[in-house]
Amino acid sequence: MDDPEAPFPAQPPPDAAADWTVPQAWADYSAAEHAMWDQLFARQTAILGDRAAPALLHGLDMLSLSNGGIPDFAELSERLKALTGWTVAAVPGLVPDEVFFRHLANRTFVAGRFIRTPDQIDYLPEPDVFHDVFGHVPLLSDPVFADFMQAYGEGGLRSIKFGALQRLARLYWYTVEFGLIRDGAGLKVYGAGIVSSHAESIFALDDPSPNRIGFDLRRVMRSRYRIDDFQRTYFVIDSFEHLLRQTLETDFAPLYRELDTMPDLAPEVVLETDRVIHRGTQAHASPPDAT
Ligand code: HBI
Ligand code: FE
């Protein structure tokens, strides 16, 4: 998961370029590391067939992501660039916000080079290559989502000048990381934090505990989120076109001023004005005391 409050080192590590990218050194991955990718890939694709947004499944296919070990970013970038102009670059871990936003604005998605170890299979503090490449990259093959991610990067750079980075981080969190999308009469997952997590791929759609609320830009930018547990609320977009349009058509300066006059919202809150798709029981948040 990516938490903008995470402590960032001030300077790039010694083997990194000024933009914090490093060689992926694909030849250095061990058989065990490739096997970890295959295990994660098989586990997620076994349950995402009827849970993931069609554009995400299509992206996995278009980019030939498979259980053939950790992808080589150079090959992956060639395929992705031909589709939407995006490329994938390796970084050692979380990078400072401004660096991250600048890469997105330049259509470069920075992906962790490392892969989690067996003891981290269900939770890790920093995005690894499976979270970033399996979770985030497939949707970058979708032209509309690809445009949204670049617009998001440009907006992120501007938000730093307004001191509104946290608002943008919330937008990213409740869409790119933990977003749900309507699909016919049902809901599908598209957020990378869900897509790369076995348990949350099930929890986010099936569990009665969390709220599921129609996406609204102001609402999301006021909403705090959990970085250490399943989300208390998932926001549902109608389409990637709708998400892109809201981002492009919004004048963020007056919006930030308006939001600064309103209190933040706790993650589990439901407002009268919310488009409530499911009002959660929040049972996961406060399970009955073990008797
Ligand atoms: N760095 N490598 C990396 N990956 C991220 O997703 C990331 C980051 N730095 C900052 C950041 N995300 C956040 O600022 C965004 O989630 C808003
Ligand atoms: Fe992420």
XYZ file of C-alpha atoms and ligand atoms in Angstrom:
309
model
C 0.000 0.000 0.000
C 1.206 3.516 -0.535
C 0.798 5.894 2.343
C 1.874 9.450 1.601
C 2.692 9.850 5.283
C 5.265 7.053 4.929
C 8.736 8.330 5.883
C 10.678 9.025 2.693
C 14.478 9.116 2.666
C 15.708 12.569 1.615
C 18.063 11.472 -1.157
C 17.915 8.678 -3.730
C 19.892 5.580 -2.695
C 23.432 5.270 -4.128
C 22.517 3.059 -7.110
C 19.543 5.204 -8.096
C 19.386 7.954 -10.717
C 18.356 11.495 -9.797
C 14.747 10.540 -10.622
C 15.043 7.635 -8.134
C 14.874 4.958 -10.807
C 17.232 1.973 -10.653
C 18.042 -0.826 -13.081
C 15.536 -3.662 -12.564
C 18.423 -6.135 -12.860
C 15.941 -8.749 -14.060
C 18.708 -11.325 -14.560
C 19.465 -11.185 -10.823
C 16.079 -12.493 -9.650
C 16.332 -15.932 -8.050
C 14.161 -18.922 -8.921
C 12.476 -18.477 -5.527
C 11.579 -14.857 -6.385
C 10.120 -15.883 -9.747
C 8.242 -18.680 -7.968
C 6.753 -16.139 -5.523
C 5.411 -14.102 -8.479
C 3.902 -17.276 -9.989
C 2.291 -18.240 -6.681
C 0.759 -14.768 -6.232
C -0.302 -14.595 -9.896
C -2.027 -18.001 -9.760
C -3.773 -17.160 -6.458
C -5.164 -13.865 -7.725
C -6.174 -14.940 -11.228
C -8.029 -17.906 -9.680
C -10.488 -15.508 -7.993
C -10.436 -12.337 -10.116
C -12.140 -13.765 -13.220
C -15.589 -12.612 -12.093
C -14.431 -9.959 -9.607
C -12.062 -7.699 -11.539
C -13.055 -4.902 -13.909
C -13.044 -6.227 -17.503
C -10.460 -3.575 -18.485
C -8.074 -4.984 -15.894
C -8.441 -8.566 -17.130
C -8.018 -7.302 -20.694
C -4.842 -5.495 -19.644
C -3.364 -8.671 -18.123
C -3.963 -10.335 -21.477
C -2.760 -7.461 -23.691
C 0.463 -7.178 -21.680
C 1.009 -10.951 -21.627
C 1.327 -10.902 -17.843
C 1.400 -14.515 -16.758
C 2.801 -17.014 -14.321
C 6.038 -16.990 -16.245
C 7.959 -15.350 -13.419
C 8.577 -11.683 -12.633
C 8.088 -9.628 -15.820
C 11.053 -7.930 -17.447
C 10.150 -4.208 -17.303
C 11.920 -3.531 -20.632
C 9.721 -6.051 -22.491
C 6.614 -4.997 -20.530
C 7.283 -1.333 -21.342
C 7.546 -2.029 -25.071
C 4.092 -3.613 -25.095
C 2.575 -0.963 -22.830
C 4.151 1.965 -24.696
C 2.636 0.756 -27.962
C -0.823 0.809 -26.337
C -0.946 4.043 -24.306
C 2.548 5.546 -24.207
C 3.209 4.436 -20.610
C 6.401 2.716 -19.491
C 7.377 0.949 -16.257
C 10.565 1.914 -14.394
C 12.066 0.198 -11.353
C 12.522 2.010 -8.045
C 13.900 0.648 -4.763
C 10.640 1.390 -2.879
C 8.461 4.385 -1.992
C 9.735 7.605 -3.535
C 8.945 11.197 -2.448
C 5.523 12.453 -3.543
C 6.866 15.041 -5.978
C 9.072 12.416 -7.670
C 6.115 10.045 -7.884
C 3.774 12.635 -9.357
C 6.393 13.805 -11.878
C 6.832 10.244 -13.151
C 3.052 9.840 -13.521
C 2.855 13.174 -15.362
C 5.484 11.787 -17.764
C 3.558 8.505 -18.214
C 6.142 6.497 -16.305
C 4.829 4.140 -13.635
C 7.478 3.481 -10.996
C 7.334 -0.084 -9.725
C 9.105 -1.743 -6.833
C 11.959 -3.986 -8.010
C 11.728 -6.342 -4.995
C 9.164 -9.078 -4.365
C 7.675 -9.994 -0.979
C 8.944 -12.987 0.987
C 6.677 -15.895 2.021
C 6.151 -14.418 5.502
C 4.865 -11.185 3.888
C 2.495 -12.910 1.483
C -0.598 -11.232 2.920
C 0.694 -7.870 4.022
C 3.731 -5.777 3.293
C 4.412 -2.127 4.200
C 5.790 -1.020 0.825
C 4.567 -1.750 -2.705
C 6.502 -4.683 -4.190
C 6.691 -5.702 -7.845
C 3.520 -7.804 -7.532
C 1.446 -4.979 -6.055
C 2.744 -2.497 -8.611
C 2.928 -4.581 -11.782
C -0.012 -6.978 -11.247
C -2.093 -4.402 -9.361
C -1.430 -1.112 -11.148
C 0.050 -1.759 -14.608
C -2.744 -3.696 -16.411
C -5.144 -0.724 -16.251
C -2.495 1.534 -17.781
C -3.265 -0.319 -21.031
C -6.755 1.232 -20.948
C -6.614 4.568 -22.824
C -9.049 6.367 -20.500
C -7.429 5.139 -17.283
C -4.014 5.924 -18.788
C -5.177 9.519 -19.350
C -6.560 9.700 -15.810
C -3.260 8.576 -14.275
C -1.324 11.231 -16.202
C -3.863 13.905 -15.231
C -3.571 12.674 -11.632
C 0.230 13.122 -11.724
C -0.126 16.667 -13.111
C -2.745 17.447 -10.473
C -0.494 16.031 -7.783
C 2.340 18.352 -8.773
C -0.046 21.334 -8.630
C -1.540 20.192 -5.314
C 1.883 20.417 -3.648
C 1.881 24.173 -4.402
C -1.546 24.483 -2.724
C -0.493 22.424 0.270
C -3.298 20.047 -0.738
C -1.271 16.893 -1.306
C -3.286 14.976 1.282
C -6.508 15.657 -0.694
C -4.920 14.137 -3.809
C -3.561 11.221 -1.785
C -7.126 10.458 -0.663
C -8.372 10.601 -4.259
C -5.619 8.133 -5.231
C -6.303 5.906 -2.256
C -10.062 5.572 -2.825
C -9.729 5.052 -6.588
C -6.367 3.825 -7.898
C -5.629 1.803 -4.744
C -9.045 0.726 -3.391
C -11.625 1.658 -6.007
C -14.686 -0.322 -7.073
C -16.499 0.193 -10.386
C -20.048 -0.544 -11.547
C -20.290 -3.358 -14.042
C -23.840 -3.919 -15.279
C -25.949 -4.571 -12.197
C -22.937 -5.502 -10.082
C -19.687 -4.170 -8.725
C -16.140 -5.082 -9.726
C -12.739 -4.262 -8.205
C -10.115 -2.168 -9.998
C -7.969 -0.671 -7.182
C -4.457 -2.154 -7.086
C -4.474 -2.546 -3.311
C -7.499 -4.841 -3.624
C -6.490 -6.573 -6.876
C -3.120 -7.610 -5.428
C -4.638 -8.857 -2.159
C -6.352 -12.244 -1.939
C -8.385 -11.522 1.187
C -9.386 -7.999 0.219
C -10.464 -9.103 -3.289
C -13.147 -11.078 -1.456
C -13.838 -8.687 1.449
C -14.293 -5.610 -0.761
C -17.127 -7.172 -2.787
C -18.703 -9.846 -0.593
C -18.347 -8.860 3.064
C -21.318 -6.998 4.681
C -18.905 -5.058 6.921
C -17.697 -2.146 4.734
C -19.764 0.678 3.281
C -20.004 0.867 -0.496
C -20.800 4.430 -1.574
C -21.075 6.147 -4.960
C -17.886 8.075 -5.796
C -17.941 11.837 -5.270
C -14.749 13.893 -5.566
C -15.464 16.219 -2.594
C -16.593 13.333 -0.431
C -13.464 11.317 -1.129
C -11.133 14.272 -0.563
C -12.624 14.742 2.928
C -12.392 11.061 3.872
C -9.574 9.647 5.969
C -8.480 6.083 5.256
C -6.826 3.074 6.920
C -3.403 1.976 5.755
C -3.105 -0.988 8.114
C -6.378 -2.850 7.610
C -9.210 -3.477 5.154
C -11.028 -0.298 4.150
C -14.106 0.725 6.154
C -15.627 2.299 3.030
C -15.182 1.587 -0.684
C -16.182 4.210 -3.256
C -17.777 3.095 -6.513
C -17.213 4.909 -9.813
C -19.660 4.556 -12.701
C -16.891 4.418 -15.317
C -13.273 5.436 -15.921
C -14.598 8.117 -18.297
C -16.593 9.640 -15.421
C -13.531 9.583 -13.124
C -11.354 11.221 -15.806
C -13.971 13.876 -16.607
C -14.399 14.862 -12.939
C -10.613 15.215 -12.633
C -10.182 17.256 -15.814
C -13.247 19.484 -15.334
C -12.637 20.423 -11.700
C -11.019 23.727 -10.790
C -9.081 22.421 -7.802
C -8.008 25.735 -6.235
C -11.521 26.823 -5.146
C -12.321 23.188 -4.304
C -9.376 22.983 -1.882
C -10.489 26.271 -0.248
C -14.056 24.938 0.104
C -12.846 21.645 1.597
C -10.644 23.458 4.113
C -13.838 24.891 5.657
C -15.277 21.391 6.184
C -14.257 18.756 8.738
C -12.541 15.551 7.636
C -14.622 12.382 7.776
C -13.717 9.187 9.603
C -13.286 6.162 7.327
C -16.517 4.432 8.436
C -18.850 7.459 8.261
C -22.022 7.483 6.059
C -23.515 10.898 5.229
C -27.172 11.713 4.513
C -26.001 13.010 1.127
C -24.155 9.791 0.224
C -25.310 7.571 -2.648
C -25.353 4.489 -0.423
C -25.040 1.243 -2.357
C -24.429 -0.774 0.815
C -24.453 0.517 4.392
C -21.820 -1.605 6.121
C -22.214 -3.355 9.457
C -18.588 -2.432 10.302
C -18.417 -5.828 12.021
C -14.832 -6.251 10.752
C -13.867 -2.992 12.401
C -15.129 -3.939 15.839
C -15.765 -7.684 15.991
C -17.915 -8.796 18.955
C -15.639 -9.393 21.960
C -14.267 -12.903 21.860
C -16.398 -14.760 24.414
N 6.249 5.784 -4.369
N 7.177 3.920 -5.387
C 6.091 4.609 -5.005
N 4.862 4.122 -5.252
C 3.747 4.794 -4.882
O 2.628 4.341 -5.127
C 3.875 6.025 -4.216
C 5.165 6.501 -3.983
N 5.312 7.673 -3.362
C 4.240 8.509 -2.976
C 2.914 7.921 -3.205
N 2.768 6.743 -3.829
C 1.735 8.693 -2.701
O 2.086 10.037 -2.615
C 0.557 8.555 -3.608
O -0.055 7.385 -3.201
C -0.388 9.713 -3.463
Fe -0.112 1.142 -5.145
